Coordinates of C-alpha atoms in Angstrom, one line a residue:
X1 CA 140.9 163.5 121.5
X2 CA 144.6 162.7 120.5
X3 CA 144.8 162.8 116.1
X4 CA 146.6 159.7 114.5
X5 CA 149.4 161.7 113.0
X6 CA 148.8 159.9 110.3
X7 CA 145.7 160.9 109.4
X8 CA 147.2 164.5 110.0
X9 CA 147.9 167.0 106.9
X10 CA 151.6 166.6 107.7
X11 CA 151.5 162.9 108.0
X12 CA 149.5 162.5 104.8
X13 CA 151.7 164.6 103.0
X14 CA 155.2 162.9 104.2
X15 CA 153.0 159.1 102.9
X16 CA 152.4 161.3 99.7
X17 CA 156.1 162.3 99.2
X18 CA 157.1 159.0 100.4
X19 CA 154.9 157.4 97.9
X20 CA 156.0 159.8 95.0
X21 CA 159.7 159.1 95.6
X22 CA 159.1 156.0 94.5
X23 CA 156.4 156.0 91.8
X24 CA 158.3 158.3 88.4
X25 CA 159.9 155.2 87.3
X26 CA 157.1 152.7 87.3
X27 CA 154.6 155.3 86.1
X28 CA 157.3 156.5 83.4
X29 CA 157.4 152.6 82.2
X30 CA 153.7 152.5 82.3
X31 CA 153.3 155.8 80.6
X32 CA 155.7 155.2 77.6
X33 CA 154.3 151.3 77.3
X34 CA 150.8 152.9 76.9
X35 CA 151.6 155.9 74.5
X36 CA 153.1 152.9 72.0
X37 CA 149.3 151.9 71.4
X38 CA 147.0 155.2 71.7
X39 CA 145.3 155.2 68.9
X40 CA 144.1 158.6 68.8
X41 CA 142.5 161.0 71.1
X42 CA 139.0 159.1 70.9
X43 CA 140.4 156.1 72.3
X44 CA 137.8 153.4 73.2
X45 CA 134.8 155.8 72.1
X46 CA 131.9 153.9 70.4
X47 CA 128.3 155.5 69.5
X48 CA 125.4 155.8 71.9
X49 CA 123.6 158.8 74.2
X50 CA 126.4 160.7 75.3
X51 CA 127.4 164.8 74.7
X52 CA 130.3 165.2 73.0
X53 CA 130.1 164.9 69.1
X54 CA 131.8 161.7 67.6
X55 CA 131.0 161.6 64.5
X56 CA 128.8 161.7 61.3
X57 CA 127.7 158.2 59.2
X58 CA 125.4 158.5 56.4
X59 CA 121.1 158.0 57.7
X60 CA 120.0 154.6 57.3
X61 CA 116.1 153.3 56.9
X62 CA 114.7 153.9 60.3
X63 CA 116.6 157.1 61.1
X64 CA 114.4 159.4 62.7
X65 CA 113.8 162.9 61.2
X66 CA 114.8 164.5 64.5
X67 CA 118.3 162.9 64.8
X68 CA 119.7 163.9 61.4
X69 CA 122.1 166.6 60.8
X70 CA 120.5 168.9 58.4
X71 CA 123.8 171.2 58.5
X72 CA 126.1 168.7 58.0
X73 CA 123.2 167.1 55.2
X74 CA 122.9 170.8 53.4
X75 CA 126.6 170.2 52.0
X76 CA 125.4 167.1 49.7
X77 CA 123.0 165.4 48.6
X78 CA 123.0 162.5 51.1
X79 CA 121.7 162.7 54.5
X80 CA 124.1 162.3 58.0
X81 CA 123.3 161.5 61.8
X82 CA 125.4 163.1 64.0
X83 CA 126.9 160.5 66.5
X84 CA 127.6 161.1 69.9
X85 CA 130.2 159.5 72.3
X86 CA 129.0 156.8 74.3
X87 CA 129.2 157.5 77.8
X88 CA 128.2 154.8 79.7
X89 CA 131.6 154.4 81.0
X90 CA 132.7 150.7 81.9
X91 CA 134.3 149.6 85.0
X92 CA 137.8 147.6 84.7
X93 CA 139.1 145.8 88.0
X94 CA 142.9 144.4 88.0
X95 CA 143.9 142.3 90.4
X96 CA 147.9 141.8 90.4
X97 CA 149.5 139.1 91.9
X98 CA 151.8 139.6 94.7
X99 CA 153.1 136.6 96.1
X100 CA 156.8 135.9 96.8
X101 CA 156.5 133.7 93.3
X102 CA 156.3 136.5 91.2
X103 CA 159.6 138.0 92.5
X104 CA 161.4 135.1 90.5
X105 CA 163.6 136.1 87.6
X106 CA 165.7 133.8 85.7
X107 CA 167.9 136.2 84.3
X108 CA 169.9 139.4 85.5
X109 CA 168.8 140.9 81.9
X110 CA 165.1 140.6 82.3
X111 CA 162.4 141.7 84.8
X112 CA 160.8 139.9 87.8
X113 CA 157.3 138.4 86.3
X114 CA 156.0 140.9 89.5
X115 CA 157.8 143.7 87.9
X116 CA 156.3 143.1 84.3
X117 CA 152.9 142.5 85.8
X118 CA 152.8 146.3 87.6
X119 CA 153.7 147.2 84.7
X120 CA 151.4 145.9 82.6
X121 CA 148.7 146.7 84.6
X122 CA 149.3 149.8 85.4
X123 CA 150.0 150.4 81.5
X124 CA 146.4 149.2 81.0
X125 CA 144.9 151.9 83.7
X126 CA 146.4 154.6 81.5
X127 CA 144.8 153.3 78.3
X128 CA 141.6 153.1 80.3
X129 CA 141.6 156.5 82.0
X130 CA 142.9 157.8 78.6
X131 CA 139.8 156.0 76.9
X132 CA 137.2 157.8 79.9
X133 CA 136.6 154.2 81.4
X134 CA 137.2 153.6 85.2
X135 CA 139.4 151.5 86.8
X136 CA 140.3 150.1 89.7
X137 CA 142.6 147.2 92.3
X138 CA 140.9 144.6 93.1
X139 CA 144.3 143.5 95.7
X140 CA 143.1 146.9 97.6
X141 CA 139.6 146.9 97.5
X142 CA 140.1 150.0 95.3
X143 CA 137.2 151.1 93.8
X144 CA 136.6 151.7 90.2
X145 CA 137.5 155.7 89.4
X146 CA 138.9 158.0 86.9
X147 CA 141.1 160.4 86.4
X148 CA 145.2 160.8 87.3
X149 CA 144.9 160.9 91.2
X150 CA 143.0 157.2 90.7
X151 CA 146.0 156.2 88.5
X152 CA 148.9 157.4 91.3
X153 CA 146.7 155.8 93.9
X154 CA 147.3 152.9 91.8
X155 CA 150.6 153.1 91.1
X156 CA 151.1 153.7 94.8
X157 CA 149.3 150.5 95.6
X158 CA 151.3 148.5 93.1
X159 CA 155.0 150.0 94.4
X160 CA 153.8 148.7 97.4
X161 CA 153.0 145.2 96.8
X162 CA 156.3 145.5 95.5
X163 CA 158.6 146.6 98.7
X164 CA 156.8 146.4 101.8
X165 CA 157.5 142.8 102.4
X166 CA 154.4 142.0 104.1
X167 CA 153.7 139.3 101.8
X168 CA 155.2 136.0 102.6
X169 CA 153.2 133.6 100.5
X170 CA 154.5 131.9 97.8
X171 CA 151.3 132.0 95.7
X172 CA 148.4 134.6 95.5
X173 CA 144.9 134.0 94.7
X174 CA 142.4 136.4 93.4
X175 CA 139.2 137.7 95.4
X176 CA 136.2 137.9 93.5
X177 CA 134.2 139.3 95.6
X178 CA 135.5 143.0 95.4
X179 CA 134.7 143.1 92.1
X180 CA 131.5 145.2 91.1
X181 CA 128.4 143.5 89.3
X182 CA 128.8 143.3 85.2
X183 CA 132.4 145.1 85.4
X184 CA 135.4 143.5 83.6
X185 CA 138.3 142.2 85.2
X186 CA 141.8 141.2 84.7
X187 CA 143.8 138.5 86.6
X188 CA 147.6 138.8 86.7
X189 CA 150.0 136.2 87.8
X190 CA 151.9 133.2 87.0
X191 CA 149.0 130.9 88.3
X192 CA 151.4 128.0 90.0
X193 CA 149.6 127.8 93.1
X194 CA 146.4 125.6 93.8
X195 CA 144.0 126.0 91.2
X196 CA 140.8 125.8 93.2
X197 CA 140.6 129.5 94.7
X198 CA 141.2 130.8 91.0
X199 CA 138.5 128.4 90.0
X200 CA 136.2 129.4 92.7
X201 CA 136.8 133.1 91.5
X202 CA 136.3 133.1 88.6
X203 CA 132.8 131.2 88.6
X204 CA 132.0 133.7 91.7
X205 CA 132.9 136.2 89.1
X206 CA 130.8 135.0 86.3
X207 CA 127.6 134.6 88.3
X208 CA 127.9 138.5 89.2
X209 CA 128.4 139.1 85.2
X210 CA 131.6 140.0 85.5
X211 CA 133.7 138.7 82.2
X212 CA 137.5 139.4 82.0
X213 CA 140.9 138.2 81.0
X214 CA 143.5 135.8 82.5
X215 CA 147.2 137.2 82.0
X216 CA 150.1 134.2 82.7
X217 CA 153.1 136.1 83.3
X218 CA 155.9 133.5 83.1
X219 CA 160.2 133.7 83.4
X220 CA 161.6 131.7 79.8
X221 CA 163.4 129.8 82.4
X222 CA 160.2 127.9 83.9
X223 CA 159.1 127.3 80.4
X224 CA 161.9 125.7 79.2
X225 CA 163.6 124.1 82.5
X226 CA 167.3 124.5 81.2
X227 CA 168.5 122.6 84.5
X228 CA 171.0 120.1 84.6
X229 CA 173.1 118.0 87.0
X230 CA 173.1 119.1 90.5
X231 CA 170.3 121.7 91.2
X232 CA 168.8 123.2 94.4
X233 CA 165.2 124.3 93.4
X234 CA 163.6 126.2 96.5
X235 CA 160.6 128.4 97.2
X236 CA 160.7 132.2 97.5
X237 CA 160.0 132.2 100.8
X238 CA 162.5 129.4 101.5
X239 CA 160.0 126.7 102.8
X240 CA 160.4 124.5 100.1
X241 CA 163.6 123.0 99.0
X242 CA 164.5 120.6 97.2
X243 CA 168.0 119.2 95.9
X244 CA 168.7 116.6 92.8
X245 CA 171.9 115.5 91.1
X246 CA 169.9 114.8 88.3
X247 CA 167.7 118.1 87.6
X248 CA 167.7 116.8 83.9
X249 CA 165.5 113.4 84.5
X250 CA 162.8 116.3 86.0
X251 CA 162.4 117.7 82.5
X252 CA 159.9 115.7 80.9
X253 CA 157.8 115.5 84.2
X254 CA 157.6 119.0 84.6
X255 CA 156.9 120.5 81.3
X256 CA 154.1 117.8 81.2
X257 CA 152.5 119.5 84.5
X258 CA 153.3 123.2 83.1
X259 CA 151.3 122.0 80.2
X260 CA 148.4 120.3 82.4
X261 CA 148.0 123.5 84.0
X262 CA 147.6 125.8 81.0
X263 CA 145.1 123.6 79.8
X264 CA 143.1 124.0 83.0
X265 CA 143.8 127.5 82.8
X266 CA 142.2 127.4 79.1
X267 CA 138.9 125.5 80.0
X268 CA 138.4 127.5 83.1
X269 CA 138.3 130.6 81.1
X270 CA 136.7 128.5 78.2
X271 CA 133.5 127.6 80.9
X272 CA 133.2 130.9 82.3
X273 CA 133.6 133.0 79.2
X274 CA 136.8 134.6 80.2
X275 CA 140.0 134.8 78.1
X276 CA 143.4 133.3 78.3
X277 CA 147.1 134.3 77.4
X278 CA 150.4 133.8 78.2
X279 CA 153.2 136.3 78.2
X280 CA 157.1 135.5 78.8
X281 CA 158.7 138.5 80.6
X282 CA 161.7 138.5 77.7
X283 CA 158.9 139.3 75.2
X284 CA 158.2 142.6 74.5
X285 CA 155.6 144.1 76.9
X286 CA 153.9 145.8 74.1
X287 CA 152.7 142.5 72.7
X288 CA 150.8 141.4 76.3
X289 CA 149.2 145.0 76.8
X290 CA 147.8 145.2 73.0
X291 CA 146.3 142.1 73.6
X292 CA 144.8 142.6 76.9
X293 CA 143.6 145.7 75.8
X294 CA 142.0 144.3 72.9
X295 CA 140.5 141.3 74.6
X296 CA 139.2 143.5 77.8
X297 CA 137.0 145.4 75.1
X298 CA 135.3 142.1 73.6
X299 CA 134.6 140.9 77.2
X300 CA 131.0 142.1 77.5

């Protein structure tokens, strides 16, 4: 029987080095984005049955005899429980737009809103590994792991929504039903296509007790609509166009839709117990991660 040669050690190892060529720069970005928040080796680390010592809090009424630390006790004259790590680790799963709408930039001095979305994201999976959660891409079916293979299998993943041009939609949705029962979730994108599928999602999503985070990535210029006069406004993938003499008279009609949708955006999340945010690609990345980070952990 004739073996794919790509399933061959050869042919795995030239997709590994084709991969890698590719993949110092994004994880580089990620990797210094991430270290700008560790807060210390523990991490995420709370209390509960786990093996690796934590730390020590004075005994409370109720504290077993068996659970305090008579070593640690012997020093004082107040009495200490030795705390352990909690171990039960969670399971994160990102899904990262990659329609032909996130390759928009409005600027030559700022990234895509697809390239600060990898980046975020990815940013996020080294907090998480970091932290001894799992993690995993929901755009892949990639289940939930650990550990710095999962996180180049990732990166890998993302670099290719990026270049392979096999994409040619103008707006993603997101696909619940990947995502594993009671893990937590975050959605990436700019969210300008139809608003049903994300609906549909993310109350798919809820019934399975899965709770997350929304993440708006958005270019200034579609904020603030700074066109005037004659414009041509067409879709990434070119099947939309549109040309105006008077871009200006748009203004007021389109900001009013922007802000219709945001508000959906809000009570969806509001419904289904999720969170919302919205980050500008010419603000700081730091800013997005430290509150996706922080919001992930109160989604539970």
């Amino acid at each position: 029987m004739n073996q794919d040669p790509a399933t061959t050690p050869a042919g795995l190892r030239h997709r590994a080095e084709t991969h890698a060529s590719a993949l110092p720069p994004l994880l580089a970005e990620a990797e210094h984005l991430a270290a700008t928040v560790l807060l210390g080796d523990h991490g995420r680390r709370r209390a509960g049955v786990g093996d690796e010592f934590w730390q020590y809090r004075p005994a409370e009424n109720g504290d077993e005899l068996r659970v305090i630390d008579w070593r640690r006790s012997a020093r004082g004259d107040a009495h200490f429980v030795r705390q352990k790590e909690w171990q039960a680790a969670q399971s994160v799963m990102l899904w990262v737009d990659d329609a032909l709408s996130m390759n928009f930039t409005g600027g030559k001095d700022r990234p895509t809103k697809g390239h600060r979305a990898r980046v975020l994201a990815l940013a996020l999976c080294v907090l998480l590994n970091r932290g001894g959660e799992r993690f995993g891409l929901a755009n892949r079916g990639t289940p939930p792991r650990r550990g710095e293979a999962q996180l180049a299998r990732i990166a890998g993943h993302l670099m290719d929504a990026a270049f392979n041009g096999d994409n040619d939609i103008d707006f993603g949705s997101p696909n619940a039903r990947v995502l594993p029962a009671g893990a937590r979730a975050m959605f990436v994108s700019d969210f300008f296509g139809d608003m049903e599928p994300v609906a549909k999602s993310l109350t798919a999503a809820t019934d399975r007790g899965v709770k997350g985070v929304l993440l708006q990535v958005l270019d200034p210029d579609e904020e603030a609509f700074p066109y005037d006069g004659r414009t041509v406004f067409e879709s990434m993938s070119g099947t939309i166009r549109f040309e105006t003499l008077k871009a200006g008279s748009l203004k007021e009609d389109y900001l009013s839709r922007l802000a219709k949708r945001k508000a959906e955006l809000k009570e969806l999340c509001r419904a289904t117990g999720w969170r919302y945010h919205c980050h500008h690609s010419n603000q700081p990345a730091l800013t997005a991660l430290m509150w996706a980070y922080r919001a992930l952990d109160h989604a539970q």
